[in-house]
Tab-separated table of C-alpha atoms in Angstrom:
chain	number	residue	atom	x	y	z
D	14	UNK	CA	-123.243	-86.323	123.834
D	15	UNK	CA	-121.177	-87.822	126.578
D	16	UNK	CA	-120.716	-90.796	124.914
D	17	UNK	CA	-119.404	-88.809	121.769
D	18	UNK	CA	-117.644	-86.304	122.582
D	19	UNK	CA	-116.125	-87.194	125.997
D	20	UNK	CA	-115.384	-84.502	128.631
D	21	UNK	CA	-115.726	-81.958	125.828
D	22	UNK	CA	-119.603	-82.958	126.019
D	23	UNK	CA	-119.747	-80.688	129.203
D	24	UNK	CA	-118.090	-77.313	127.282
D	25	UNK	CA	-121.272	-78.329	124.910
D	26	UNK	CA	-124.021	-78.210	127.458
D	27	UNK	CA	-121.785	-74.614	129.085
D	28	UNK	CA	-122.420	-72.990	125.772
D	29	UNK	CA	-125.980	-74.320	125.438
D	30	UNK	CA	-126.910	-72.325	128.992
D	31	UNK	CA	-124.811	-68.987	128.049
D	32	UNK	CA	-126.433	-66.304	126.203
D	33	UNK	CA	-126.717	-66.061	122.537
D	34	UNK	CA	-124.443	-63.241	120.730
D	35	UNK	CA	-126.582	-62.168	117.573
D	36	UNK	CA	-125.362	-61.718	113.990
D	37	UNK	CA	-126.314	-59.998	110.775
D	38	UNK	CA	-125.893	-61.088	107.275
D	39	UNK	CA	-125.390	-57.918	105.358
D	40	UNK	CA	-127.235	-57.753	102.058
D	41	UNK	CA	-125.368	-57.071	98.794
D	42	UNK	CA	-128.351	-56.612	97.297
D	43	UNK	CA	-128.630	-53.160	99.378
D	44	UNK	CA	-125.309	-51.901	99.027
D	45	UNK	CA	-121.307	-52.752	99.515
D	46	UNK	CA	-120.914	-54.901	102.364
D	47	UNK	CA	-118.445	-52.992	104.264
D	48	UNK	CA	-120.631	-49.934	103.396
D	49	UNK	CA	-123.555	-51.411	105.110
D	50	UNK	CA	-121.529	-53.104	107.966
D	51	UNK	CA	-119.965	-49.228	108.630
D	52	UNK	CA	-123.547	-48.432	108.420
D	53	UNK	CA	-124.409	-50.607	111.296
D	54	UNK	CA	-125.441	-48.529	114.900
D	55	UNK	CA	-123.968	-51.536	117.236
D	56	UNK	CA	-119.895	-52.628	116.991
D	57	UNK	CA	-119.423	-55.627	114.965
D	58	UNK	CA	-116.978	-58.011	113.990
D	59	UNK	CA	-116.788	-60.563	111.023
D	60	UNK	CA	-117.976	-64.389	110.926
D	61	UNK	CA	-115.280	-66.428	109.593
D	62	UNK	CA	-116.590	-68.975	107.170
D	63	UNK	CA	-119.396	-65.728	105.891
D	64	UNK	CA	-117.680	-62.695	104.583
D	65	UNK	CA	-121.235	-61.206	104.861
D	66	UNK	CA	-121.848	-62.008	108.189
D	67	UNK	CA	-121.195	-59.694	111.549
D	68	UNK	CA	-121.525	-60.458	114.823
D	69	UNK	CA	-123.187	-57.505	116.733
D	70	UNK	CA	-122.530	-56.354	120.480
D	71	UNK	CA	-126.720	-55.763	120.845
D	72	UNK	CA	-129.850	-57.592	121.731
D	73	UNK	CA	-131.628	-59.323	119.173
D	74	UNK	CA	-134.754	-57.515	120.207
D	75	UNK	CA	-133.147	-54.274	119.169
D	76	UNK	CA	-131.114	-55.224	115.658
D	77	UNK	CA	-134.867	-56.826	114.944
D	78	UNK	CA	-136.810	-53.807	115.688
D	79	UNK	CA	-134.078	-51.522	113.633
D	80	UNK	CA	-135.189	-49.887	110.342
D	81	UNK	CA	-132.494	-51.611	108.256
D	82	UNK	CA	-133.649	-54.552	109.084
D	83	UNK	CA	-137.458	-54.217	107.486
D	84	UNK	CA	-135.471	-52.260	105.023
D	85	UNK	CA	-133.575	-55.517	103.842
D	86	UNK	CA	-129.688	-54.065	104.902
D	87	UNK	CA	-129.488	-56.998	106.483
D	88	UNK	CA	-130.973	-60.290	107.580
D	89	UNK	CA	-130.645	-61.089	111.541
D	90	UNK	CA	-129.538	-64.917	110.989
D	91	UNK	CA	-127.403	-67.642	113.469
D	92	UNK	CA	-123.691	-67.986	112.338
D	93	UNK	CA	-123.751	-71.619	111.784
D	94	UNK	CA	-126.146	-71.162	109.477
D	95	UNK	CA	-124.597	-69.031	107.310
D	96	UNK	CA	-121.950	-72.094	106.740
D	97	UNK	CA	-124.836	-73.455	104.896
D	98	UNK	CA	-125.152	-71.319	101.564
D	99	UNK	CA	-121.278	-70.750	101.456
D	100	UNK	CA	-120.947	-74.370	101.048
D	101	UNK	CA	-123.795	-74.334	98.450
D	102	UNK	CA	-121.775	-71.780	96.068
D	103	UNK	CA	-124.194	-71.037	93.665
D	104	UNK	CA	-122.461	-68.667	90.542
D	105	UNK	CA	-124.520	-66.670	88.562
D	106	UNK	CA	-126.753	-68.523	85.749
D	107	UNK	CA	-127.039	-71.301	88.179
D	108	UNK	CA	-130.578	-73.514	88.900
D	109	UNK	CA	-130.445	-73.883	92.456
D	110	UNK	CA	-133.255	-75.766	94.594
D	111	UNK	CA	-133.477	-74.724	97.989
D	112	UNK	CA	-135.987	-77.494	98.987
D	113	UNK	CA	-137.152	-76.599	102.160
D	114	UNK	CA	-136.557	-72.760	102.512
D	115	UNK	CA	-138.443	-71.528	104.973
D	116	UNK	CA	-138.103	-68.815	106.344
D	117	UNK	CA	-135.870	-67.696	103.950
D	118	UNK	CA	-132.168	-66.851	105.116
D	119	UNK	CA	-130.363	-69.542	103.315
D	120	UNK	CA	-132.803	-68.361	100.484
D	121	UNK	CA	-131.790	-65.072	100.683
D	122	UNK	CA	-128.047	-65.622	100.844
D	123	UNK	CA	-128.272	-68.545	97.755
D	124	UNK	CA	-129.562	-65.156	95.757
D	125	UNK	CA	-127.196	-62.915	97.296
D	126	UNK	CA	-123.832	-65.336	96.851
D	127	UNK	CA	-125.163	-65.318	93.385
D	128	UNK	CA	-125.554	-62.034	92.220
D	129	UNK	CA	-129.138	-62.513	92.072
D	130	UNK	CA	-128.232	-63.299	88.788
D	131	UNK	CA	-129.378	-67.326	88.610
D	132	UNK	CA	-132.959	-68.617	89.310
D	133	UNK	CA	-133.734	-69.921	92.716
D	134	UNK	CA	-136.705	-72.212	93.419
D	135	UNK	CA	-137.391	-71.524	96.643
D	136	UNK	CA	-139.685	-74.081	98.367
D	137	UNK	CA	-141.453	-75.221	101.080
D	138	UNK	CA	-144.266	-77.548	102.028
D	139	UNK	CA	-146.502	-75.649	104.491
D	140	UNK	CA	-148.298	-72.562	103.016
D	141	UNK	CA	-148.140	-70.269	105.994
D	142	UNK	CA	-144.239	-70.763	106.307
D	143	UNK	CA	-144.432	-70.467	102.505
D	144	UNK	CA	-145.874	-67.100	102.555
D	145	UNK	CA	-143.571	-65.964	105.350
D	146	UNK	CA	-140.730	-66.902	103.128
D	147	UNK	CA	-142.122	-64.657	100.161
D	148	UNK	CA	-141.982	-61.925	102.624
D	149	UNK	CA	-138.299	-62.327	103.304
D	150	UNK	CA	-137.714	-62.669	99.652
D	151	UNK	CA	-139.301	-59.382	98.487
D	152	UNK	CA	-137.900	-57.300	101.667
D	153	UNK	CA	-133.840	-58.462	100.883
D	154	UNK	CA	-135.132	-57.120	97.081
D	155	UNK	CA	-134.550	-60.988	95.581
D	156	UNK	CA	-135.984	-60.621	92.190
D	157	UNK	CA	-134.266	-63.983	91.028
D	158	UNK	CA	-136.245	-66.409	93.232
D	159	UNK	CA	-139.721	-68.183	92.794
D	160	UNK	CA	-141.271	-69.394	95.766
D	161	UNK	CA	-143.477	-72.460	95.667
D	162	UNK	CA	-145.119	-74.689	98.020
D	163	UNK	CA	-145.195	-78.598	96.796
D	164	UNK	CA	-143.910	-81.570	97.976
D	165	UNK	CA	-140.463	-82.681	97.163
D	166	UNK	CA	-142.122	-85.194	94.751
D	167	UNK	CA	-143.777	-82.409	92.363
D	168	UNK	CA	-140.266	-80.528	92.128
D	169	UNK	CA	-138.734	-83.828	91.154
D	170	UNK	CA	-141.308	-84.617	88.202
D	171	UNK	CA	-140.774	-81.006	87.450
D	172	UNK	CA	-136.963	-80.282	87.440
D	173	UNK	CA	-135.157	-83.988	87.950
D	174	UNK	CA	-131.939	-84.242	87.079
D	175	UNK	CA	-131.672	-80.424	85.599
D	176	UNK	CA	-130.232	-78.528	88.653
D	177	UNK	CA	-126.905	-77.244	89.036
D	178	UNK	CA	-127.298	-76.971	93.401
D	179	UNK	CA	-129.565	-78.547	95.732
D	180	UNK	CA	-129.846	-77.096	98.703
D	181	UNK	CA	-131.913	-79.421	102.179
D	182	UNK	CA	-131.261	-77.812	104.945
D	183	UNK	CA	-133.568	-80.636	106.864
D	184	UNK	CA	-136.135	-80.689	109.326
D	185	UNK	CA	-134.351	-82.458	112.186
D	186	UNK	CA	-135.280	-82.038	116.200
D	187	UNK	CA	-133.479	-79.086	116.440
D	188	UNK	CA	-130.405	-79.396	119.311
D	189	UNK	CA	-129.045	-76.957	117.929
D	190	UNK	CA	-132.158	-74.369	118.966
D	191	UNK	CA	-131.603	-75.855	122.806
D	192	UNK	CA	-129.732	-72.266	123.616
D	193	UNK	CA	-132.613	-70.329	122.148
D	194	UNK	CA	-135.378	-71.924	122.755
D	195	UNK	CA	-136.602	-74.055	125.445
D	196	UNK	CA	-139.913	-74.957	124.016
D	197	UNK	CA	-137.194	-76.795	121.827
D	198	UNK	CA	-135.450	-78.244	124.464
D	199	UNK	CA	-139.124	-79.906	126.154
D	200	UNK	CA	-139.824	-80.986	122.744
D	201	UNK	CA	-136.897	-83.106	121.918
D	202	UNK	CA	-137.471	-86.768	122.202
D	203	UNK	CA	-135.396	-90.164	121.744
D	204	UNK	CA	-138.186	-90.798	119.401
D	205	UNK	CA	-138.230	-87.636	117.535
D	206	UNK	CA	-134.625	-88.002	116.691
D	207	UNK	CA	-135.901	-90.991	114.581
D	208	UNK	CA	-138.960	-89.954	113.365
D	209	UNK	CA	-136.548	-86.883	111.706
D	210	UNK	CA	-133.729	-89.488	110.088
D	211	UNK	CA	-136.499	-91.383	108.815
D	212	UNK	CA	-137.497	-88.231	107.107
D	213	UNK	CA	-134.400	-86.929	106.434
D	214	UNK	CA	-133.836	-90.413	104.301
D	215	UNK	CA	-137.042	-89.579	102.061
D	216	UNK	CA	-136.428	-85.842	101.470
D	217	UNK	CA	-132.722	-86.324	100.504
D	218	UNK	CA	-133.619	-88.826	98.241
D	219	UNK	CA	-135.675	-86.888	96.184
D	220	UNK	CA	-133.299	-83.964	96.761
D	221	UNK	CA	-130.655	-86.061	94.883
D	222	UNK	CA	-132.866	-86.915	91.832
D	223	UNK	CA	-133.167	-83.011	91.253
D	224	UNK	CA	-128.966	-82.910	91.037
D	225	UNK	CA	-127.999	-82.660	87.188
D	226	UNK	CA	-124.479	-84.753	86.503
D	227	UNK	CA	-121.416	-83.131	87.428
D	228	UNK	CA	-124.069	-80.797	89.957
D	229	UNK	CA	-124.184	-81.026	93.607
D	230	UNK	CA	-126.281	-81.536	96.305
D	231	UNK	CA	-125.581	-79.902	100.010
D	232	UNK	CA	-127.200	-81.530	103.277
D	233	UNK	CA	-127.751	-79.657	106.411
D	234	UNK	CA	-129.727	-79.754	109.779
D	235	UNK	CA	-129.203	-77.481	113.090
D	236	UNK	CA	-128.574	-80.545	115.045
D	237	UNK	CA	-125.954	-83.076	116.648
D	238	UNK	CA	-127.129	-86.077	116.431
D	239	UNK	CA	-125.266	-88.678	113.915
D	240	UNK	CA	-128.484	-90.472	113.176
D	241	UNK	CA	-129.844	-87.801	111.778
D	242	UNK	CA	-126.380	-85.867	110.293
D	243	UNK	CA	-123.630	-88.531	108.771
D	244	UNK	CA	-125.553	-91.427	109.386
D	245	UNK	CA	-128.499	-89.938	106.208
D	246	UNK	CA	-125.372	-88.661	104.272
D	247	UNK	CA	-123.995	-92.163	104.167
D	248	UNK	CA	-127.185	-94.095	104.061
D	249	UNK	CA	-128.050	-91.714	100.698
D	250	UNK	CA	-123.865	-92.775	99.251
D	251	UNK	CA	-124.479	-96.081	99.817
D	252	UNK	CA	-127.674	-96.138	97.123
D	253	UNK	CA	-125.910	-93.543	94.604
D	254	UNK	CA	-123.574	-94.752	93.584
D	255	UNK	CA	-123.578	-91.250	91.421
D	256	UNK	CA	-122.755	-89.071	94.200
D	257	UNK	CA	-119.256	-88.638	96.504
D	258	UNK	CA	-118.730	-86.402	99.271
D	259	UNK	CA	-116.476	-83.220	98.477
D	260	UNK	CA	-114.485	-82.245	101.679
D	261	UNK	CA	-115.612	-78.675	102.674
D	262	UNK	CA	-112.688	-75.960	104.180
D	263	UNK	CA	-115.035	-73.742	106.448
D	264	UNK	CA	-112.927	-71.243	108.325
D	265	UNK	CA	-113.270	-72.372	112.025
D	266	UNK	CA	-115.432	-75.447	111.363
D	267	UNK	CA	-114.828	-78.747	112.611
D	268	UNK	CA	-114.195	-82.031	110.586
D	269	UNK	CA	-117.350	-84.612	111.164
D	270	UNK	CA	-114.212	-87.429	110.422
D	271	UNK	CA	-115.031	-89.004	114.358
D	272	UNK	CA	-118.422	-89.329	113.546
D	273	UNK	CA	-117.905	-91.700	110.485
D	274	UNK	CA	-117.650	-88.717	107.853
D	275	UNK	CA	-114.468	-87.012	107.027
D	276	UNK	CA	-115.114	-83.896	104.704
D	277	UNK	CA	-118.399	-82.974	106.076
D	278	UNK	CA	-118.312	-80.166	109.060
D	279	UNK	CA	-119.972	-79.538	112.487
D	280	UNK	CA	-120.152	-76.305	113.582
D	281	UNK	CA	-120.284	-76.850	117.956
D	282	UNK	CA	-121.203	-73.781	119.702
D	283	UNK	CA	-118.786	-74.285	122.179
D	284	UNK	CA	-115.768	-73.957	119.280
D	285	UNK	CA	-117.265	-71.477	117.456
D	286	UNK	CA	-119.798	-68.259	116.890
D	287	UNK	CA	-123.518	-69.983	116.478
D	288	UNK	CA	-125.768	-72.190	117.833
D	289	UNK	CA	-124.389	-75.275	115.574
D	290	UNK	CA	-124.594	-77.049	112.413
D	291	UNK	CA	-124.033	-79.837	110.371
D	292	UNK	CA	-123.405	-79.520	106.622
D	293	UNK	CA	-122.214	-82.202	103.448
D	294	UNK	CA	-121.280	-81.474	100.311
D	295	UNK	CA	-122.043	-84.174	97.691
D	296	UNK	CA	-121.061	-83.902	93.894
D	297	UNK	CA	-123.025	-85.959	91.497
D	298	UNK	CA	-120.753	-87.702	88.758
D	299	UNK	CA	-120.372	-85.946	85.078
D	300	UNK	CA	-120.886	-88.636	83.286
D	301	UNK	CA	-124.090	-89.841	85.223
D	302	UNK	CA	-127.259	-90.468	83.341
């Protein structure tokens, strides 16, 4: 991080030791947004790239243990990763492919952005995260979702080439969970960063076969790392010819143009509400086969 982002590198680690200010993504599902966010028992204010999301003055412990939250008001959910469905944009009517969903936010919000009024194929790979996802599902009262559990593989024999969004928000090692976690933070290794881009590389392959023409296809991992951020996004361009990356405006996001990819955003938790993000937007060409 030193090498990349200079003396800024040190405002990174700062905000990676201070404490963590939770936010809510308010449900529309449940009721008019600034209803629910009057509703709310702690002071709030908004999250600028999520119209939806508030940032509460309270412990997480306590907006978790709240009542509206099992009642699905709201779903307790970082900042930065709220960028992620925004950029998505699903409209109602819309096939959209979350392909690894667990354990559900992103999900949720797809529906929610949508009027839960499109289908969403909600997916992931390990059963037990699977099943936590349904839960999630059924408590923000999605009724347009199906949740499945199958490889990216199956989904691509299945639905190739017929879906309006594609969402991978990627298994990556996870910088951006240093502040939260520091199981995460004893976890991370040199290696592990490229173990994940090697895996990043397969799954956003297949995630681009699923992409109808003239759809598009959104990356994202909760890391910082290039290898495993622009570095996939342009390894995937240079083999699809089909695809081109559509600049994204996020209110208060940064540009990812000094790391090799201008029009794709970071989201440092030293600039901005979160613990950090990286997302690209790719649109596949309307006149591709």
């Amino acid at each position: 991080m030193r090498e990349l982002l200079g003396a800024e590198a040190e405002e990174l680690f700062a905000a990676l030791d201070a404490p963590r200010e939770p936010a809510v993504r308010l449900n529309p599902l449940r009721g008019d947004p600034a209803a629910l966010a009057a509703a709310l028992p702690w002071p709030s204010r908004a999250v600028p790239w999520c119209p939806a999301g508030r940032l509460v003055a309270a412990e997480s412990a306590e907006v978790a243990a709240d009542p509206l939250n099992d009642a699905g008001v709201y779903y307790l959910q970082d900042p930065a990763a709220m960028a992620v469905a925004e950029a998505v944009a699903p409209a109602p009517g819309e096939l959209v492919v979350d392909l690894a969903a667990a354990p559900g936010g992103k999900t949720t919000h797809l529906a929610a952005l949508a009027g839960d009024a499109g289908l969403v194929v909600s997916n992931d790979v390990d059963e037990r995260r699977a099943r936590a996802l349904l839960g999630n599902v059924e408590r923000l009262g999605v009724t347009s979702a199906v949740v499945t559990c199958a490889r990216p593989e199956r989904l691509t024999a299945a639905l190739g080439g017929a879906c309006h969004a594609v969402l991978l928000d990627a298994p990556c090692s996870g910088e951006g969970m240093f502040r939260r976690s520091p199981a995460a933070r004893e976890a991370w290794t040199e290696a592990g960063v490229e173990r994940h881009a090697e895996l990043q590389r397969r799954l956003v392959a297949a995630a681009a076969d699923l992409v109808r023409p003239g759809g598009r296809l959104v990356y994202s991992t909760c890391t910082f790392d290039p290898r495993e951020n622009e570095a996939v996004v342009l390894w995937l361009l240079a083999r699809r010819p089909d695809l081109e990356l559509e600049p994204l405006d996020l209110p208060g996001a940064a540009d990812a143009a000094p790391f090799g990819l201008p029009g794709a955003a970071r989201l440092w938790p030293h600039r901005s509400p979160g613990d950090g993000h990286f997302v690209a937007r790719l649109r596949r060409a309307a006149d591709a086969a």
